[in-house]
Coordinates of C-alpha atoms in Angstrom, one line a residue:
M1 CA 47.9 112.2 90.2
N2 CA 44.9 111.8 87.3
A3 CA 46.1 111.3 83.7
R4 CA 44.6 111.8 80.3
S5 CA 45.6 111.4 76.7
D6 CA 45.9 114.4 74.7
D7 CA 46.9 114.2 71.1
G8 CA 49.3 111.0 71.2
L9 CA 52.6 112.3 71.6
S10 CA 52.1 113.7 74.9
I11 CA 50.4 113.0 78.4
G12 CA 48.4 115.4 80.7
R13 CA 48.9 114.8 84.1
S14 CA 47.0 117.1 87.0
A15 CA 47.4 116.5 90.9
E16 CA 46.0 119.1 93.3
L17 CA 48.4 119.9 95.9
P18 CA 47.4 121.3 99.5
T19 CA 48.9 124.8 97.7
G20 CA 47.6 124.8 94.1
L21 CA 46.8 123.3 91.0
L22 CA 49.9 121.6 89.0
E23 CA 49.7 120.3 85.9
L24 CA 51.7 118.6 83.4
T25 CA 51.7 117.9 79.8
L26 CA 54.7 115.0 79.2
H27 CA 56.7 115.0 76.0
E28 CA 59.3 112.2 76.9
G29 CA 59.8 109.6 79.7
A30 CA 56.0 109.5 80.5
H31 CA 56.5 105.7 81.0
E32 CA 59.0 106.6 83.8
L33 CA 57.3 109.0 85.4
D34 CA 56.4 107.5 88.3
A35 CA 59.3 105.4 88.6
L36 CA 61.4 108.5 88.9
L37 CA 59.1 111.2 90.4
G38 CA 56.8 112.2 93.0
F39 CA 55.3 114.9 93.9
A40 CA 55.4 117.0 96.7
A41 CA 54.0 120.4 98.7
R42 CA 56.7 123.2 99.5
A43 CA 56.3 125.2 102.4
N44 CA 58.1 127.9 100.3
A45 CA 55.8 130.9 99.4
K46 CA 57.8 131.2 96.1
R47 CA 56.9 128.1 95.1
G48 CA 54.5 125.5 96.4
F49 CA 55.1 122.7 94.8
L50 CA 57.9 120.1 94.6
F51 CA 59.0 117.6 92.0
L52 CA 60.6 115.1 94.2
S53 CA 62.8 112.6 92.4
K54 CA 62.9 109.0 93.4
V55 CA 66.8 108.6 91.9
L56 CA 68.1 111.1 93.7
G57 CA 69.1 110.2 97.3
K58 CA 67.4 113.5 98.8
H59 CA 64.1 113.3 100.1
W60 CA 63.3 109.7 99.0
P61 CA 65.5 106.2 99.9
V62 CA 67.1 104.7 97.0
R63 CA 69.2 101.9 95.9
P64 CA 72.7 103.0 95.6
R65 CA 73.0 100.6 92.3
D66 CA 69.9 102.8 90.8
M67 CA 71.0 106.0 91.4
L68 CA 74.3 104.9 89.8
A69 CA 72.6 104.0 86.9
V70 CA 70.8 107.2 86.7
H71 CA 74.6 109.1 86.6
E72 CA 75.5 107.0 83.9
R73 CA 72.5 107.7 81.9
L74 CA 73.0 111.2 82.3
A75 CA 76.9 111.4 81.7
T76 CA 76.1 109.1 78.7
G77 CA 74.0 112.1 76.9
V78 CA 76.8 114.5 77.5
P79 CA 78.1 115.5 74.0
V80 CA 81.5 115.8 72.8
T81 CA 81.8 119.1 70.3
D82 CA 84.6 118.6 68.1
N83 CA 86.3 121.5 68.2
A84 CA 86.6 120.8 71.8
A85 CA 87.1 117.3 71.6
D86 CA 90.5 117.6 73.5
A87 CA 89.7 120.1 76.1
P88 CA 89.5 119.5 79.6
V89 CA 85.2 119.3 80.4
L90 CA 84.0 121.5 83.6
F91 CA 81.4 119.9 85.7
I92 CA 79.3 121.6 88.7
A93 CA 76.3 120.2 90.3
M94 CA 73.9 122.9 92.0
A95 CA 73.5 122.9 95.9
E96 CA 72.1 121.3 97.6
T97 CA 70.0 118.8 96.1
A98 CA 72.3 117.8 92.9
V99 CA 75.4 117.9 94.7
G100 CA 75.6 114.3 95.1
L101 CA 73.6 113.7 91.2
G102 CA 76.5 116.0 89.8
Q103 CA 79.4 114.2 91.2
G104 CA 78.1 110.7 90.2
V105 CA 77.5 112.2 86.8
F106 CA 81.3 113.3 86.7
E107 CA 82.6 110.5 88.0
A108 CA 80.6 108.3 85.0
W109 CA 81.7 110.4 82.5
L110 CA 85.4 110.0 83.4
R111 CA 84.9 106.4 83.6
A112 CA 82.9 106.3 80.0
N113 CA 85.6 108.4 78.5
P114 CA 89.4 107.1 79.6
G115 CA 92.3 109.9 79.1
R116 CA 89.8 112.7 78.8
E117 CA 90.3 115.5 81.6
A118 CA 87.6 117.1 83.4
L119 CA 87.0 118.7 86.3
F120 CA 84.3 118.9 89.1
L121 CA 82.6 121.7 91.3
Q122 CA 80.0 121.9 93.5
T123 CA 78.1 124.8 93.6
T124 CA 78.0 125.5 97.6
R125 CA 76.2 127.5 100.4
Y126 CA 79.0 127.8 102.6
R127 CA 82.1 130.2 102.7
V128 CA 85.0 127.2 102.8
G129 CA 88.7 128.5 102.8
S130 CA 90.3 131.9 101.5
G131 CA 90.5 131.7 97.7
P132 CA 88.3 133.4 95.6
L133 CA 84.6 132.8 94.6
L134 CA 81.5 133.7 92.7
E135 CA 78.6 134.6 94.0
F136 CA 74.8 133.9 92.2
E137 CA 71.4 132.9 93.1
E138 CA 68.7 130.6 92.7
A139 CA 65.9 133.0 93.0
H140 CA 63.4 130.4 93.9
S141 CA 65.4 128.9 96.6
H142 CA 64.7 129.0 100.3
A143 CA 67.9 129.7 100.7
P144 CA 68.9 130.9 97.6
R145 CA 72.6 132.2 97.5
Q146 CA 74.6 130.2 96.4
F147 CA 78.8 130.2 96.1
L148 CA 81.4 128.7 93.5
H149 CA 84.7 128.2 95.2
L150 CA 87.3 129.0 92.5
P151 CA 90.3 125.4 92.7
Q152 CA 93.0 125.9 94.4
G153 CA 95.3 123.5 92.8
E154 CA 97.7 125.0 89.8
A155 CA 96.4 122.1 88.1
E156 CA 92.5 122.3 88.7
Q157 CA 93.1 126.1 88.0
A158 CA 94.5 125.4 84.8
L159 CA 91.5 122.7 83.7
L160 CA 89.0 125.5 84.9
H161 CA 90.9 127.7 82.4
R162 CA 91.6 125.7 79.7
A163 CA 87.8 124.4 79.6
R164 CA 85.2 125.1 76.7
S165 CA 82.3 123.1 77.6
I166 CA 79.8 123.3 81.0
V167 CA 78.1 120.7 81.7
L168 CA 75.5 122.4 84.7
V169 CA 74.3 119.1 86.4
D170 CA 70.4 119.4 88.5
D171 CA 67.8 117.4 89.7
E172 CA 65.1 119.7 87.4
A173 CA 64.8 122.6 84.9
S174 CA 61.5 124.1 85.2
T175 CA 62.9 128.2 84.5
G176 CA 66.7 127.3 83.3
N177 CA 67.3 131.0 85.2
T178 CA 69.8 129.3 87.9
F179 CA 71.6 127.9 84.9
L180 CA 72.0 131.1 83.2
N181 CA 73.2 132.8 86.4
L182 CA 75.9 130.6 86.7
T183 CA 76.7 130.4 83.2
Q184 CA 77.4 134.2 83.0
A185 CA 79.4 133.8 85.6
C186 CA 81.7 131.0 83.9
R187 CA 82.2 133.0 81.0
R188 CA 83.3 136.3 82.9
L189 CA 85.8 133.9 84.6
N190 CA 86.6 132.1 81.7
P191 CA 85.7 133.6 78.4
G192 CA 86.9 130.4 76.2
I193 CA 83.8 128.6 77.1
E194 CA 82.0 127.3 73.9
H195 CA 79.3 125.2 74.4
V196 CA 76.8 124.7 77.5
H197 CA 75.1 121.3 78.8
L198 CA 72.3 121.2 81.0
A199 CA 72.0 117.6 82.5
V200 CA 69.0 116.8 85.0
I201 CA 66.8 114.2 85.6
T202 CA 63.4 116.1 84.7
D203 CA 63.1 118.9 82.3
F204 CA 60.0 120.8 82.8
M205 CA 60.8 123.9 80.8
G206 CA 58.6 123.5 77.8
Q207 CA 59.9 122.8 74.0
A208 CA 59.4 126.1 73.1
A209 CA 62.1 127.3 75.9
N210 CA 64.1 124.4 75.1
A211 CA 64.4 125.0 71.4
G212 CA 65.5 128.3 72.0
L213 CA 68.4 127.7 74.6
S214 CA 71.0 128.5 72.3
A215 CA 70.0 132.3 71.6
R216 CA 69.5 132.8 75.4
F217 CA 72.6 131.5 76.7
G218 CA 74.4 133.0 73.8
L219 CA 76.0 130.2 72.9
P220 CA 75.5 126.7 72.1
T221 CA 73.6 125.4 74.5
T222 CA 72.5 121.3 74.9
L223 CA 69.8 119.4 77.1
G224 CA 69.8 116.0 78.0
A225 CA 67.0 114.6 80.3
L226 CA 65.1 111.7 81.3
I227 CA 62.1 113.1 81.2
S228 CA 60.7 116.1 79.3
G229 CA 57.5 118.6 79.5
A230 CA 56.0 121.6 80.7
Y231 CA 54.4 122.6 83.9
R232 CA 51.7 125.0 85.3
F233 CA 51.1 125.9 89.1
T234 CA 47.8 127.7 89.8
P235 CA 48.7 128.9 93.5
G236 CA 46.4 128.3 96.0
T237 CA 46.8 128.9 99.8
L238 CA 50.9 129.3 100.0
P239 CA 52.3 128.6 103.4
V240 CA 54.2 131.2 105.0
D241 CA 57.7 130.9 104.7
A242 CA 59.1 129.0 108.0
A243 CA 62.3 130.5 109.4
P244 CA 64.7 131.4 107.2
A245 CA 66.8 128.5 105.3
Q246 CA 70.1 130.5 105.1
R247 CA 71.8 132.6 107.6
Y248 CA 75.0 133.5 106.1
D249 CA 77.6 134.9 107.9
A250 CA 81.3 135.6 106.1
K251 CA 83.3 135.4 109.4
A252 CA 81.7 131.8 110.5
E253 CA 83.0 128.4 110.6
R254 CA 80.8 126.2 109.5
G255 CA 82.7 122.7 108.9
A256 CA 82.2 122.3 105.4
S257 CA 85.4 120.8 104.0
T258 CA 87.0 121.2 100.5
R259 CA 87.8 117.9 100.1
F260 CA 85.1 117.0 98.4
G261 CA 84.4 118.8 95.4
R262 CA 84.0 122.6 96.5
T263 CA 87.3 123.9 95.3
G264 CA 87.7 121.2 92.6
M265 CA 88.4 117.8 91.7
A266 CA 89.8 116.3 88.9
R267 CA 89.1 112.6 89.6
A268 CA 86.5 110.3 91.5
L269 CA 86.7 110.1 94.8
R270 CA 87.3 106.7 96.7
T271 CA 85.2 104.3 98.6
P272 CA 86.4 103.1 101.9
E273 CA 86.4 99.7 100.9
A274 CA 88.0 98.7 104.1
L275 CA 84.4 100.4 106.4
A276 CA 82.1 98.4 103.8
E277 CA 83.6 95.1 104.4
R278 CA 83.9 95.7 108.0
L279 CA 80.3 97.0 108.8
A280 CA 78.9 94.6 106.4
A281 CA 80.8 91.6 108.3
G282 CA 78.4 93.0 110.8
F283 CA 75.1 93.3 109.6
A284 CA 72.6 89.8 109.7
P285 CA 70.9 88.3 107.0
G286 CA 67.8 90.6 105.5
E287 CA 68.7 93.6 107.9
K288 CA 67.8 96.8 106.7
V289 CA 70.4 100.0 106.3
L290 CA 70.0 103.1 105.8
V291 CA 72.9 105.0 104.7
L292 CA 72.7 109.2 105.1
G293 CA 74.9 111.7 104.3
T294 CA 74.0 115.2 105.9
G295 CA 73.2 118.4 104.1
E296 CA 75.6 119.2 100.8
F297 CA 77.3 115.8 102.2
M298 CA 76.2 113.6 99.9
H299 CA 78.4 111.5 97.2
P300 CA 80.9 109.9 99.6
S301 CA 77.8 108.3 101.6
T302 CA 76.4 107.0 98.3
L303 CA 79.9 105.5 97.6
L304 CA 79.3 103.7 100.9
G305 CA 76.2 102.3 100.3
A306 CA 76.7 101.1 97.2
A307 CA 80.5 99.2 99.0
L308 CA 78.2 97.8 100.9
E309 CA 75.6 97.0 98.1
R310 CA 78.2 95.0 96.3
H311 CA 78.5 93.0 99.7
G312 CA 75.2 92.0 99.5
V313 CA 73.7 94.0 102.2
D314 CA 69.9 95.6 101.9
V315 CA 70.9 99.0 102.0
V316 CA 69.4 102.6 101.1
V317 CA 70.9 106.0 100.2
Q318 CA 69.5 109.5 101.4
S319 CA 70.5 112.8 102.4
T320 CA 69.5 115.3 104.8
T321 CA 68.3 118.8 103.6
R322 CA 67.1 122.0 104.7
S323 CA 64.3 122.3 102.3
P324 CA 61.4 123.0 104.6
I325 CA 58.2 120.5 102.8
L326 CA 54.7 119.4 103.5
T327 CA 53.8 115.8 104.9
W328 CA 51.5 115.0 101.6
G329 CA 51.8 112.9 98.5
A330 CA 55.6 112.0 98.3
V331 CA 56.6 112.8 101.8
S332 CA 55.5 110.7 104.4
H333 CA 56.8 111.4 107.7
A334 CA 58.9 114.1 108.5
L335 CA 61.7 114.4 111.2
R336 CA 63.2 118.1 112.1
F337 CA 66.0 118.7 113.9
P338 CA 68.8 121.5 114.7
D339 CA 71.8 121.5 111.4
N340 CA 75.1 120.3 112.3
Y341 CA 76.7 122.9 110.3
G342 CA 76.0 125.7 113.5
E343 CA 73.8 128.0 111.1
G344 CA 71.2 127.5 113.4
V345 CA 68.8 127.2 110.6
A346 CA 66.2 124.0 110.5
N347 CA 67.4 120.9 108.9
Y348 CA 64.6 117.8 107.9
L349 CA 64.5 114.1 106.8
Y350 CA 62.0 113.0 104.7
N351 CA 60.2 109.3 104.7
V352 CA 62.6 107.8 107.6
A353 CA 60.8 107.6 110.9
P354 CA 62.8 106.0 113.6
G355 CA 63.1 102.4 114.2
Q356 CA 62.7 101.6 110.1
Y357 CA 65.8 100.4 109.6
Q358 CA 67.8 97.6 112.0
H359 CA 70.5 100.0 111.4
V360 CA 71.5 104.2 110.0
L361 CA 74.9 105.2 109.1
L362 CA 75.5 109.2 109.4
C363 CA 78.0 110.3 107.2
H364 CA 79.5 114.0 108.2
E365 CA 82.0 116.1 107.0
T366 CA 81.8 118.7 109.9
A367 CA 83.5 118.0 113.4
P368 CA 81.2 115.9 115.8
N369 CA 78.7 118.7 117.0
D370 CA 75.4 117.8 119.2
A371 CA 73.1 118.0 116.8
L372 CA 74.6 115.4 114.8
H373 CA 75.0 113.6 118.5
A374 CA 71.0 114.1 118.6
L375 CA 69.8 113.0 115.4
A376 CA 72.2 110.2 116.1
R377 CA 70.1 109.5 119.2
Q378 CA 67.0 110.1 117.1
L379 CA 67.4 107.2 114.9
G380 CA 69.5 105.2 116.7
A381 CA 72.4 105.6 114.2
R382 CA 75.8 105.6 114.2
L383 CA 78.2 108.3 113.1
F384 CA 81.2 108.4 111.0
H385 CA 83.4 111.4 110.4
Y386 CA 84.7 111.8 107.2
H387 CA 88.1 113.3 106.8
L388 CA 88.8 111.8 103.7
E389 CA 86.9 110.0 101.2
D390 CA 88.6 107.3 102.6
D391 CA 89.7 107.9 105.9
V392 CA 86.5 107.5 108.0
E393 CA 86.3 107.9 112.2
E394 CA 83.1 105.8 113.8
V395 CA 82.3 108.5 116.2
P396 CA 80.7 107.2 119.6
V397 CA 77.0 108.4 120.2
C398 CA 76.8 110.1 123.5

């Protein structure tokens, strides 16, 4: 990207993507831009660019300690409102990209606020269980249909209805429309919501939009971001959309679990410490290890990576995704393979080539299936099926 100084208060940057021209004006966090963010071109006719986070653990490998530091920074930015200081806080992570980020921010907030009550939920593109759900759309996404499952446990239901503030977590904010759609749905469910906080790594909505958030959302709304600015994208020749990235069937069992946040968590996930200790003992010094989550199953694999890191392992974490991205810019390598949730949609892994790591640990919530075994063989990976966060079965690769 090219950089230029303008009025001394902001920095302009631009990039010629295969899909068009992306222009940025950076107001805050410009000194961290290259460390936190890359730029990529999407195979999506709705939006031809991607702000690709380097600390999210989705499209780019990241050290667990760097991810956890970002979680803590975003959690620190969550304000305490005087009239809701004793009420529970509802944290919602946006699928699929920011599911791990949101759960990490929630857990960092719990650590920083001992004794406070909070509830974590994640949006999802799967129907799980038989309980009630809210549906909304992420209009620019390649897979726009999202669901928010309501808590199943009585204690979690009580936290949801007693909450007076919502923290919505995503990797980036570009228009705010998805946040607004979800907030409106939550307020229909709980009219007592008094405050909304948007926690994002990058905010590109622009200063005018940020100043008008409260009026737009209809209640006090704050925002915390590591990088802030505005963008303009001038489309060139956008690619034709790839095959559908979502084939929702309400009657289909996709194997997505209710045990890791889709139906509510009021505590931090446990780390599989015994598994990490056993695995670390089997790695030679200096060997490079990738802990790979699958789709929306991200945070448990990050916790495993963090535990390995504490044992001195040279480890990074990442996840597969359903987002089609062109090989350009921050994406140097792409693998395409069938999804392990049985939707019949293409999944991808970026910036990982077979043989790049001495060990690949492929973590999944779905039952072992042909897609997982095929990906494991392609990467030379080991399969780890999570029944619970600390009940993990290694599955022989066949």
